Tab-separated table of C-alpha atoms in Angstrom:
chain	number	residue	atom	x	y	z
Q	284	UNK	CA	-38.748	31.271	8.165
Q	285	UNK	CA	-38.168	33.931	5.780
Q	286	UNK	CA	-36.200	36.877	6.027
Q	287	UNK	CA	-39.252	39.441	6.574
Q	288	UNK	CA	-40.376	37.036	9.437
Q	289	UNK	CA	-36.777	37.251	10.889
Q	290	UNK	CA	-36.432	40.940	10.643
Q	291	UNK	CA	-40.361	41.208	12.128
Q	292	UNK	CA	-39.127	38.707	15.356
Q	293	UNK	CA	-35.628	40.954	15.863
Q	294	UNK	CA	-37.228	44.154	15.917
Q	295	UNK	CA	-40.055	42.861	18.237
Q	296	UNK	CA	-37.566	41.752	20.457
Q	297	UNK	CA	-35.550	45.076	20.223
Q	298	UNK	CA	-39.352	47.065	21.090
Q	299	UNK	CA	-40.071	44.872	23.797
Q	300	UNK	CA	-36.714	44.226	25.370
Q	301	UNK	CA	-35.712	47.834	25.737
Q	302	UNK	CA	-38.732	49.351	27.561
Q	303	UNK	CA	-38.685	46.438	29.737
Q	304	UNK	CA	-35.073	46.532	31.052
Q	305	UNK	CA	-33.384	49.935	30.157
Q	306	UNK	CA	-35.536	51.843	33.554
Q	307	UNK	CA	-34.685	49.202	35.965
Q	308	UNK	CA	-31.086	49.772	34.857
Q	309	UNK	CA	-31.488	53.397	34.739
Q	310	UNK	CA	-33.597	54.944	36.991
Q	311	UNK	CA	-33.354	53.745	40.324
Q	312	UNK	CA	-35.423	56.673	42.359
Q	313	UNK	CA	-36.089	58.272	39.553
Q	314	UNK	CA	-39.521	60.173	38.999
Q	315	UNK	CA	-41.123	61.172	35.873
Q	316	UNK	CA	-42.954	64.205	35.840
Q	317	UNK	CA	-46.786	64.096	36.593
Q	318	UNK	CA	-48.414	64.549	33.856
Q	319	UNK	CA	-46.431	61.938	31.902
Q	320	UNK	CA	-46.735	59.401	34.687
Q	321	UNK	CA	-50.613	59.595	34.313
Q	322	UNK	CA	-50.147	59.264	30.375
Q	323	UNK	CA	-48.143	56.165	31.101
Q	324	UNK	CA	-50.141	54.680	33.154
Q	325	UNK	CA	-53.300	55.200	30.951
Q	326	UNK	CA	-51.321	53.507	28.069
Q	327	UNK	CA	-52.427	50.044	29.596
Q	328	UNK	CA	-56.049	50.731	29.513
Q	329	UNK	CA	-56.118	52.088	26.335
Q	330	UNK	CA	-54.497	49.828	24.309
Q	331	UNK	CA	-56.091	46.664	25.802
Q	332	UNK	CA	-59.424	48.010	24.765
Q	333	UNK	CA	-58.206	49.418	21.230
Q	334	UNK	CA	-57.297	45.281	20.872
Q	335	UNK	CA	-59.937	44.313	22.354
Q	336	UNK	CA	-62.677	46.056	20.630
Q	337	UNK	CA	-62.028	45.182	17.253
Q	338	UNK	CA	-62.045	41.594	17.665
Q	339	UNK	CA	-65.249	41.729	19.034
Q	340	UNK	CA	-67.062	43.661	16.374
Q	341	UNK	CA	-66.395	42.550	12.646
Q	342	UNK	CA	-64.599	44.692	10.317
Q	343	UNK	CA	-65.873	46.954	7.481
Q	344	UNK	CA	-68.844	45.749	5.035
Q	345	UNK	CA	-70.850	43.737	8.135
Q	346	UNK	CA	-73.333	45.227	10.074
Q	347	UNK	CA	-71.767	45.997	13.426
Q	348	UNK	CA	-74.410	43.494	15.649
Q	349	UNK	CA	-75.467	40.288	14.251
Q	350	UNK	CA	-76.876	37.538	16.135
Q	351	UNK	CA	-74.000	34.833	14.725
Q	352	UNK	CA	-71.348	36.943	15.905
Q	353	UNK	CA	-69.404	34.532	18.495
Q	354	UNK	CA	-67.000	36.984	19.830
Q	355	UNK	CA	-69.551	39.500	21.008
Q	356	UNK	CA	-72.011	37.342	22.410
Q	357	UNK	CA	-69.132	35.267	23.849
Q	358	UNK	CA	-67.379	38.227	25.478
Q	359	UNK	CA	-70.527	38.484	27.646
Q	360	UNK	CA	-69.841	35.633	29.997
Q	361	UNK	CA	-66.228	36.303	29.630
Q	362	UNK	CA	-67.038	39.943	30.945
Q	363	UNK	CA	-69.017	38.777	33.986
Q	364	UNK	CA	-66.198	35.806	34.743
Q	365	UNK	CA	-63.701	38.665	34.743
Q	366	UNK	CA	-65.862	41.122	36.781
Q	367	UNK	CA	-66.813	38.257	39.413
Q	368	UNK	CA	-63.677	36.545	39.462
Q	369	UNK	CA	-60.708	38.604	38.734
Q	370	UNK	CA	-58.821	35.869	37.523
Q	371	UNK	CA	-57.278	35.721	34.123
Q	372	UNK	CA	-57.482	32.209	33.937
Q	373	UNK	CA	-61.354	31.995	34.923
Q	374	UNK	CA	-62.084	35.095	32.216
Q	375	UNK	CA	-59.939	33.076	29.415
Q	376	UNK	CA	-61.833	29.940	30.691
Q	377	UNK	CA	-65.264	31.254	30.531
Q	378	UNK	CA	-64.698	32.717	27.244
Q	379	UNK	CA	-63.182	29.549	25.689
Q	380	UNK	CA	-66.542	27.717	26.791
Q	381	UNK	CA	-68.388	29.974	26.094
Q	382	UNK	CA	-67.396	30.631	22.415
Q	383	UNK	CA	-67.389	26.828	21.545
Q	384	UNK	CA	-70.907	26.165	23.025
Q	385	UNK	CA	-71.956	29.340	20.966
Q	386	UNK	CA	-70.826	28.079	18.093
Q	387	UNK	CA	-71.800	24.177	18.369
Q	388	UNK	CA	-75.264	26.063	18.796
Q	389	UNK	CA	-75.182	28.123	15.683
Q	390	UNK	CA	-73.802	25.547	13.116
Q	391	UNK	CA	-76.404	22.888	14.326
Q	392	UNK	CA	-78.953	24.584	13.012
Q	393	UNK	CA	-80.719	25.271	15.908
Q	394	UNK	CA	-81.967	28.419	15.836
Q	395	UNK	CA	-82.638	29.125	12.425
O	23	UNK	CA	-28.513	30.717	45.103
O	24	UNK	CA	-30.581	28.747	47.866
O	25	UNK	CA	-32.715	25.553	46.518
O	26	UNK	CA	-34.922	26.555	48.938
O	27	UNK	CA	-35.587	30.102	47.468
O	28	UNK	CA	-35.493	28.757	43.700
O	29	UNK	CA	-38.329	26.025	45.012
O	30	UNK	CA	-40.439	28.738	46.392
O	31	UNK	CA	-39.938	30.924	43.326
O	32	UNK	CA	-41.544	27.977	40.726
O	33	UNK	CA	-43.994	27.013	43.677
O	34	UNK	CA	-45.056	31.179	43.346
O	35	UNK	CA	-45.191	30.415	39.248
O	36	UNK	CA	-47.845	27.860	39.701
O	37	UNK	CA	-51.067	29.843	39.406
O	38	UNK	CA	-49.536	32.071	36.651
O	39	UNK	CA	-48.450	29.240	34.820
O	40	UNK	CA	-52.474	27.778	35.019
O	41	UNK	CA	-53.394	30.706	33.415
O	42	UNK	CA	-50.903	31.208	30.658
O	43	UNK	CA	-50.870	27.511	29.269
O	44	UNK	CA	-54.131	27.649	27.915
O	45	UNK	CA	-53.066	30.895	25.844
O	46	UNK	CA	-49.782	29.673	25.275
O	47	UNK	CA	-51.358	26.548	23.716
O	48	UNK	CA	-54.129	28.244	21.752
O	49	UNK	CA	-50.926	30.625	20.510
O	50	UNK	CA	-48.888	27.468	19.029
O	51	UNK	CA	-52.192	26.046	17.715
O	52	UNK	CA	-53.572	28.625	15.597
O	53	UNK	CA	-50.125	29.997	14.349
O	54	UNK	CA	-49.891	26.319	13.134
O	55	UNK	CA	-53.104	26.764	11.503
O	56	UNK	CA	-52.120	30.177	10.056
O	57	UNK	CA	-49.211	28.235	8.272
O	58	UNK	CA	-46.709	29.503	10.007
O	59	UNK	CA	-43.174	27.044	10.755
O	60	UNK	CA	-42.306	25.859	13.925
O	61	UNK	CA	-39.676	28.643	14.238
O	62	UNK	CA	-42.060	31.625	14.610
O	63	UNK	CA	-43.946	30.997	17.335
O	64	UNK	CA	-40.590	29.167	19.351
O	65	UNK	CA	-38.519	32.540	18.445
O	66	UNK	CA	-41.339	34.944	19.515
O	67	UNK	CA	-41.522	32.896	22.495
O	68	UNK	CA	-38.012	32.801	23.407
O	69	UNK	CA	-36.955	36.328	22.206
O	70	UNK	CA	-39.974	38.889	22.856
O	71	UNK	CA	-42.399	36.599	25.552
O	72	UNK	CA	-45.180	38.758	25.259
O	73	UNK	CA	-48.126	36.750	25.057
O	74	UNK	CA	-50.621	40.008	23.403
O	75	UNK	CA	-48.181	40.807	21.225
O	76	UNK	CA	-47.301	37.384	19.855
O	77	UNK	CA	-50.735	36.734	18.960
O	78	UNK	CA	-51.110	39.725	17.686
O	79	UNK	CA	-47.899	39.847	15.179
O	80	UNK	CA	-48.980	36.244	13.667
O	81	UNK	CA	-52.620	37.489	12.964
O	82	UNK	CA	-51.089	40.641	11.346
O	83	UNK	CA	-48.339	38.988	9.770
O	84	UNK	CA	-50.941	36.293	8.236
O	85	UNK	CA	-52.789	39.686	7.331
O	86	UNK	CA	-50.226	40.727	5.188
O	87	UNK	CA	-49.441	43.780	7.751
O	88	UNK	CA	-46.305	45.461	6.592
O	89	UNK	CA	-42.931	44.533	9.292
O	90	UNK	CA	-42.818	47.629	10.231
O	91	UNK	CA	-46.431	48.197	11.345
O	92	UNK	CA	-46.071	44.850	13.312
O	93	UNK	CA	-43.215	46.049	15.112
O	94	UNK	CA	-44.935	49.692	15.967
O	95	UNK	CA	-48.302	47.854	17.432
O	96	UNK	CA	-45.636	45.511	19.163
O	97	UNK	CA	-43.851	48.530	20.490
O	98	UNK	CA	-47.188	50.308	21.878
O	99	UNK	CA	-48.743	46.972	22.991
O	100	UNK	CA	-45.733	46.497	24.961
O	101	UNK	CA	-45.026	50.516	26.312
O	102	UNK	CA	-46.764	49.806	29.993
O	103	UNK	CA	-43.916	47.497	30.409
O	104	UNK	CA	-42.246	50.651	30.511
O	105	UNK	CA	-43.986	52.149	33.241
O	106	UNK	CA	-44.085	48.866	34.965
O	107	UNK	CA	-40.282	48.478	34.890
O	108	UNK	CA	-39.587	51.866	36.158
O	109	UNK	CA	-42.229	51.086	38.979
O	110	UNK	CA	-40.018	48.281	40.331
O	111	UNK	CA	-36.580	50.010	39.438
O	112	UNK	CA	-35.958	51.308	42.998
O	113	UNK	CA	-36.711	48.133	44.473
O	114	UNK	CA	-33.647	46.663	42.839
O	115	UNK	CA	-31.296	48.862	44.169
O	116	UNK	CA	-29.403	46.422	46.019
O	117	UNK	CA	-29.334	43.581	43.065
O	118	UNK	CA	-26.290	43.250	40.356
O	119	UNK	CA	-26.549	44.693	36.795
O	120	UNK	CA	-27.233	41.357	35.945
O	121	UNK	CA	-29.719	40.730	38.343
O	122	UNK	CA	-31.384	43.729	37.045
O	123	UNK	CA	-31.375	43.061	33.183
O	124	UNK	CA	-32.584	39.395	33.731
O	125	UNK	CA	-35.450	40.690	35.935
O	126	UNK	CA	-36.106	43.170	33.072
O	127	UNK	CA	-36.277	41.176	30.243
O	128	UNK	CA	-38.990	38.551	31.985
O	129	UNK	CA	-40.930	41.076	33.114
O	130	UNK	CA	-44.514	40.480	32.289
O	131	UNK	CA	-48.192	42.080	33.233
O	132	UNK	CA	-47.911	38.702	35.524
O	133	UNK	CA	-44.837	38.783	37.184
O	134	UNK	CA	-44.761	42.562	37.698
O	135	UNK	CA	-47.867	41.871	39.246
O	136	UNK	CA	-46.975	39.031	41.681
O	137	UNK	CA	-43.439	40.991	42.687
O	138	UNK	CA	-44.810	44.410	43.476
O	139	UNK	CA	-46.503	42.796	45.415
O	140	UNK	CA	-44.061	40.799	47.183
O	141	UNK	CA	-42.063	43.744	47.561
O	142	UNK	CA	-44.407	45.968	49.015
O	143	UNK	CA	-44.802	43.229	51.748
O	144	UNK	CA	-40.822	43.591	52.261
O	145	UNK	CA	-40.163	40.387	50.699
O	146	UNK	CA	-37.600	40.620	48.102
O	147	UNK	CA	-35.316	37.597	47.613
O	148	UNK	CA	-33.391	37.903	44.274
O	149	UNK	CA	-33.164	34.252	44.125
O	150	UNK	CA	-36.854	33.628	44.124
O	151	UNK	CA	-37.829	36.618	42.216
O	152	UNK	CA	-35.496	34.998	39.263
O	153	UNK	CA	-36.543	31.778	39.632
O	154	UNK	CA	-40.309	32.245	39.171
O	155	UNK	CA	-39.394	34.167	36.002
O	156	UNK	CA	-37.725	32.382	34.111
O	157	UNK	CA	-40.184	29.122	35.373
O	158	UNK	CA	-42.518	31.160	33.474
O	159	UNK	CA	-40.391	31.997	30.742
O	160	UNK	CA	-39.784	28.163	30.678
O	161	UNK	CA	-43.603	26.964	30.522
O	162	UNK	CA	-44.663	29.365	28.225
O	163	UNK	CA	-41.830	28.724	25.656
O	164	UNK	CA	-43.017	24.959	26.641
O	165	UNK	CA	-46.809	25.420	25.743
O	166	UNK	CA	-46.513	27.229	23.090
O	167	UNK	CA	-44.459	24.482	21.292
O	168	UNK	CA	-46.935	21.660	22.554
O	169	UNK	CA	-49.685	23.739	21.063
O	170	UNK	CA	-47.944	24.152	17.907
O	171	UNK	CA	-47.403	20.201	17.729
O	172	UNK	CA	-51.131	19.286	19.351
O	173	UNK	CA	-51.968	21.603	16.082
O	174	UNK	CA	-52.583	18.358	13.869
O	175	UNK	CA	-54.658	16.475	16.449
O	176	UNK	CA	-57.017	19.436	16.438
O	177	UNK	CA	-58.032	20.540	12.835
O	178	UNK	CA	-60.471	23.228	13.635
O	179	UNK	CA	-59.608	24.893	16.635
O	180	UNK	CA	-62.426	27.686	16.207
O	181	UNK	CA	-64.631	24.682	17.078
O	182	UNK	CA	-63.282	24.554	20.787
O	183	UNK	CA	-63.427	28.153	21.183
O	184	UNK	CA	-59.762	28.404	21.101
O	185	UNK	CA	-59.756	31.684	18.861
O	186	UNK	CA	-61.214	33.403	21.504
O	187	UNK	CA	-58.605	32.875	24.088
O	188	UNK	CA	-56.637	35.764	23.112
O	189	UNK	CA	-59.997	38.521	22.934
O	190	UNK	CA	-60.635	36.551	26.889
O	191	UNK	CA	-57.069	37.564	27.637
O	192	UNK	CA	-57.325	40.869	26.419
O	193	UNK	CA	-60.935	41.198	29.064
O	194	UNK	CA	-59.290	39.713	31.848
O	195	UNK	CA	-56.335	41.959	31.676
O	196	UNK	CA	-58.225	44.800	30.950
O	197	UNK	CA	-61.066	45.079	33.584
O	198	UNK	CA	-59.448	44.768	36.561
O	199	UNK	CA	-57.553	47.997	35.748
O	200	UNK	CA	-60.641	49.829	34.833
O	201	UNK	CA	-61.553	51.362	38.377
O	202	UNK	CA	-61.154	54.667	38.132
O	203	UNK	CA	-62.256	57.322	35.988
O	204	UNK	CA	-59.690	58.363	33.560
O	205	UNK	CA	-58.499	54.895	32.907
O	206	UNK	CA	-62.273	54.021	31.977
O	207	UNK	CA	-61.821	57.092	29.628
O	208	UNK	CA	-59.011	55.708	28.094
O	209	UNK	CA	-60.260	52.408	27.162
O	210	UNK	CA	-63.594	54.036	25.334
O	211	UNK	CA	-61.843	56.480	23.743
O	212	UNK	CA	-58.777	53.897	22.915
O	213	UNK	CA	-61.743	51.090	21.799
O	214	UNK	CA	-63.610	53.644	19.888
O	215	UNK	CA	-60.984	55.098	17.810
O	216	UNK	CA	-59.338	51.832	17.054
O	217	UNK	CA	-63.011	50.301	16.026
O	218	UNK	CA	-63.433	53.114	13.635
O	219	UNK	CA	-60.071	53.033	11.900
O	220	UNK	CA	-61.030	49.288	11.753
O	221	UNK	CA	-64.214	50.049	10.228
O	222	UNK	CA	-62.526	52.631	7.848
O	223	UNK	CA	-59.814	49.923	6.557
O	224	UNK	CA	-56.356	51.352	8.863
O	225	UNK	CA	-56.808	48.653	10.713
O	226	UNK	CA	-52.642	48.109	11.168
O	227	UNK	CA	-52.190	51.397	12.810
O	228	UNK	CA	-55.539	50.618	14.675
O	229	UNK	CA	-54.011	49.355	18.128
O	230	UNK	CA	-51.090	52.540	17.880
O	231	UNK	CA	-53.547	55.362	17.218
O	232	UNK	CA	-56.141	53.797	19.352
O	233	UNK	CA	-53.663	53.459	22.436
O	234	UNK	CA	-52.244	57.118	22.015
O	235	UNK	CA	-55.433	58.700	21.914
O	236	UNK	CA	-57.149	57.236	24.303
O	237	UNK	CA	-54.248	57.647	27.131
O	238	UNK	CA	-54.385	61.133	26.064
O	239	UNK	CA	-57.941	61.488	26.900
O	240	UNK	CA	-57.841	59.690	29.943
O	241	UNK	CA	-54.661	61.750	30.793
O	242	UNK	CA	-57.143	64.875	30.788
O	243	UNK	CA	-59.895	63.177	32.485
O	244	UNK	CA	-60.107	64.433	36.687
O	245	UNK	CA	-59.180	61.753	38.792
O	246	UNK	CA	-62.308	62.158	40.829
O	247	UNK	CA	-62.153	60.816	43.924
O	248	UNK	CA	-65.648	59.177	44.635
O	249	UNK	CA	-65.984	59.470	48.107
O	250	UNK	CA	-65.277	63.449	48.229
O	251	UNK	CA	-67.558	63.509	45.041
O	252	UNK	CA	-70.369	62.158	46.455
O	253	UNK	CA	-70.455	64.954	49.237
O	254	UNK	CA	-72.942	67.272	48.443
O	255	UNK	CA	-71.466	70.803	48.080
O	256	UNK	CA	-71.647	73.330	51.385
């Protein structure tokens, strides 16, 4: 590992060690104010879909919907897994299948 | 510490721990593919165990993303950890410092999950808590390595569908927590704006921006409450 790679991993750890630990230490009965406790709250939500989306739809230069897009069509069964199920392991599951019996399809020529 | 409490704690692990291997294993496998050393994926493992955001620093990394954008998306991917940790703060009241910052630093989307709700039932063993934690900690590290070394028995992962664990995790983490109004805000407005700095070519700052904005709209959004809602006026 290089030394960008080992300054990437110790500043991830700092970003992801602090928020974790630093309000159980702190603020025992502590409240935030309303308004930011919402925000916080929403940040879970929005983020998840701001990774999510992306990796569903292909970047710039390719038309947004195509038919051999994997990840799209893939997500579909993976959304109804989730919505039925509420497990992460059955959405990750479904969506693992899914995408491999997508793609098995596509590359053997079937449908074109 | 009981043996009793520590066996109940990894017993409590086990359907967490069905769910994570799969990602843990896709994680090792494709940053093998990436070409990535051993050391990367163990590291991230061991020092940051954030499953989202270690899958997400090795495809920006392999990007060419700049360190620093890495560590912002890393920093906003992991923020609700935040809120989560100051959720379960003053149910720790009676554990040690050290109690504390171990619970802290193995928090997860999972195990914050699992303990708030063992709490709120009034069970809240210290011993157990721990010990599911860091069997978690333990399994993941452990998958992710097996992954990394199963990466030469599978050449082509995509053909298993094994690229698409980490969008999957991303939808099962991410619809349960849609129920209500402003947090379904926040996720179109978060997934639209990310998309289109995507589309536009910013997509390192995509996840940030994306996240900010959208918690900001849903932040503004009424909580309606459905029931009162669908009361027609007087």
């Amino acid at each position: 590992m290089n030394e960008t790679l080992w300054l990437v991993v110790a500043g991830m750890t700092a970003v992801t060690v602090l928020p974790r630990v630093l309000p159980i230490l702190l603020l025992s009965g502590w409240r935030l104010p309303r308004f930011a406790e919402r925000w916080l709250a929403l940040i879970a939500p929005a983020v998840l879909s701001a990774l999510l989306l992306p990796e569903l739809l292909p970047d710039a230069g390719a038309p947004l919907f195509s038919a051999s897009n994997t990840f799209l069509w893939a997500s579909v069964p993976a959304f109804l897994a989730a919505w039925r199920t509420k497990s992460l392991f059955g959405t990750v599951a479904a969506g693992i299948v899914s995408a491999a019996l997508l793609r098995a399809i596509l590359t053997s020529g079937f449908l074109s | 510490m009981k043996a009793a409490s520590v066996k109940k704690g990894m017993r409590g692990a086990l359907p967490i721990i069905l769910g994570g291997v799969p990602i843990g294993m896709a994680h090792g496998l494709l940053t093998r593919q990436m070409g990535f050393a051993i050391e990367l994926p163990l590291f991230l493992s061991l020092f940051v165990f954030a499953g989202s955001s270690q899958f997400i620093a090795v495809s920006m990394l392999q990007a060419g993303a700049a360190p620093l954008a890495v560590i912002g998306t890393t920093f906003v991917v992991n923020f609700r950890h935040l809120l989560m940790s100051a959720s379960i703060a003053p149910r720790l009241k009676s554990w040690t410092f050290l109690q504390r910052f171990l619970m802290g630093c193995t928090l997860t989307d999972e195990t914050f999950a699992v303990h708030s709700a063992n709490f709120a039932a009034g069970g809240a063993d210290t011993t157990e808590a721990l010990s599911l934690n860091f069997t978690l900690y333990l399994m993941w590290t452990l998958s992710v390595v097996s992954g990394f070394q199963m990466g030469n028995l599978i050449e082509r992962p995509e053909v298993w569908g094994l690229d698409f664990a980490l969008p999957a995790m991303f939808l099962g983490l991410l619809l349960p927590i849609c129920t209500r109004r402003p947090a379904v805000a926040a996720a179109l407005c978060g997934g639209a704006v990310s998309l289109s700095l995507h589309r536009l070519g910013f997509g390192s700052w995509a996840a940030f921006t994306g996240a900010l904005a959208g918690a900001t709209a849903g932040a503004f959004v009424a909580d309606g409450n459905p029931k009162k809602e669908a009361k027609p006026v007087e």
